[in-house]
């Protein structure tokens, strides 16, 4: 691999400061066997250097929505910057393609890198739509073919889970804190790591995943589990009971007694309308112990035994004890049951405590909810009315449970300057031929109006000039548009050996910011959860005519019998 | 890491010959932050060495079925054999837990490994059921807590996708070839690699994923894509037209003409009832070129333009040309449209060719089908009647689209020899306390009858002796069983420093064989797709009584108002 990087560096413009893929398993071997068998067939036919153009795109927005967020580009660029087969890879390939006896082919494989490849892409974190190429990949057909599987793999899930995160942010609202808690339920180790990265880009605030925090600098969050609570038997287990006050001016020698005193005060206060028998003592011990370890950010999981009869009073006793030493407790987490009801009751209880004991701000204690949350349950909570400040979301977010795959494809659209089309009985599966440019046209109100795809040699649309936008396959759907602003979508992220300037790969924070801005600028009816309006994707008049000319040319004429 | 392995080796019985996790990203940092904050709270309270027992189990079988296949164990054992935090990890943890000023805690973290941990597990590839612990993990509470997230991550998806594969095998039938084609749609790079590994264990025959082939020795399969077909413009592109016959005795100098001759013969043969105008010449060129590269295993994708009017006659022309040189072509792949109809028509066509030209065996040409296949579509094909010999299955298989997550949990059941229970208003979420042993009881016909969970100190069930099996939470459900055979389920796969013998980790082929045998021996009504009979999971009378004693003890008494 070192050689590959060195070589890429020699290429100057290309790989100089480009890193490696996050997952070391992302190598040229992470591809389908048929990419190698095709590479051989191309080589054998002397076609392997034919200059091909492939488009990577998807056909349908996920989750019943009308938008998608494009992600995964940086990993693709890191992948091709380091593309090089190792000797052991070649040995393995020989063993699985035993009928190939030409050493020359394997010598060729050994030599290839991506210096003859060019990659144009929409910036990562952009809002994107079906049929518009997210990436246009040009290069020797045999090499570009080898990139197909890893590129789709790196883009599919990344875009899917970023979109899922954006949808969860949309329904939760801007004011809520969103925490990604999905590592344990993710589809494998880097299902987890990618989920943490891309849900952050899609608008989450933090993750529980330590490895992702370390790799990407994503803020980390987490407190304790039910097991921590049930690992305590009684308050007597706490041996070191001393706690220094927040300002360091004094030491409370018996924090346990302080907690117990506060618990009695809560139990006796008439205004709290509490019906507290004994609270669970394991839980009280666990909370007290956790507060001794984290007095600055005490957040407790209150549903191990019974939220209202045990978790809440125990939490408040510990929180009030901390408060009396100058600390500001962080809040509670609810992980089961009726979250709307419990959060409302908890809020009432916190406010009553604030009033009863005159503790300013106690009523606004943060309430985090978790437990199998998704778009629908958050929407239901909103309709019901709740007091949740933060959501911890796992399974449904990271596995994209509502729709576990995005169907990105990678289609040949031109070879040796000849446009190619892939036909299908299903019109949605017919590919748009030609090497293309893509533009987003903006209207007067600043919203994007339509994306338009044109042939590479056509003059680009101009602000203030009328242009005809046609549906690629439906003759009757067309409209004139006078854009206020025109944005070219595909930019060069990998110029290979060409002298074209290369777009910088932005930091994860910048990608996240782009994503937030892009979502923000969409017309609201495209974004709503129920019956969103489809965003229009069109082709130029010239490209329309060419598609249909080629289609008729390639399709056999049927004969009814 | 080298140090960790060395140390484990010194421990003798433990890690000696145990490898590393497949994905280098599987490290102790691949965990939730709260595992580290809890570790600190335990350490701070002096409880970190308390001996804890955790059970890893799931609550509900996936995909509406009544069984699950357990997988992921080997990766878990590889993970703990190499468990060691690096200096840079410690530095990072200090930065994310800034309120912790005790150096002693980080010194402790630096030192920990899994030499004090013991892991008992059901053998990988076993058929398993809800509530029965798949793994029992014992050790210092702070260390075992750190294992929770990676263990669940490694087991959840592995078991889910293995089960999904087993279900696809069940509906496809034993005689069909099943190919995993999911890499591009998988949830990230090792969503792909794990999918290839575990679908093989679950009964698939091969994968398209080259990296998985290299890592695990799984058979590889793959031919060419639509892009390969459309990359050809005309038959004139083929320059080197010579092909040696299979036995090497002669050289056909113009294989292209031979193909064209056969195409004419097909087009002219009245018995074929063909309605062939011109077939697509790009396609004919691509097939011919592919055959020149792979004359020994020519398999063509026939739906790029039109299966019946172009793909099939083109394929047959090339296949007949190969046949006349002594080669045996492999078959076709259908990737769109009505697969039942097309496969039936293709079979008829192959048989007509066999008859017309007297080519023995041509009628039995293999037909592979792909294109968004899943359990339902294969079931529908079966009902419709089809001639498919092999299925290539991707998206629905590897993303477990029908249910994208298995809900494995990791619950504390005992600490310092004190049993612990996790309560919940939802009975299905109440955990079964105590360190346990688990047994599978077999009946006269050789089928498993029931799994029974008992306390560790209880005498195990014996063949021929009557034993009472009770539903863990439903008082009225109980039955006496006289097992013909008793199998203890949990075996020691990681004895840590203890002197217990360690079960060997079997090869992937052995795990696959175990899985096939386990599925085979189940009573058929548990396995059927529609309304399967639930398999019974029970507890011993003694454990039943203890659960309910503890439950009453821990739950607060309500007061109706």
XYZ file of C-alpha atoms in Angstrom, chain A residues 178-183 192-193 195-197 199-200 204-214 218-222, chain B residues 32-33:
31
model
C -30.562 13.968 19.219
C -28.235 11.211 20.402
C -27.262 8.213 18.290
C -27.252 5.112 20.505
C -27.226 2.413 17.819
C -23.851 0.686 17.955
C -22.023 1.082 13.808
C -19.087 3.331 13.024
C -23.900 5.137 11.401
C -22.284 7.373 14.005
C -20.455 9.360 11.330
C -26.121 10.406 11.506
C -23.936 13.232 12.827
C -27.592 14.356 15.218
C -25.731 16.070 18.042
C -23.730 13.249 19.552
C -23.135 9.496 19.645
C -22.522 6.883 22.313
C -19.915 5.193 20.112
C -16.451 5.800 21.561
C -14.597 4.596 18.463
C -16.539 7.049 16.294
C -15.798 9.835 18.742
C -12.121 9.038 18.460
C -18.054 13.500 17.100
C -19.274 14.588 20.563
C -19.837 11.599 22.887
C -22.682 11.063 25.311
C -23.692 8.358 27.747
C -20.693 2.853 24.230
C -19.298 5.703 26.286
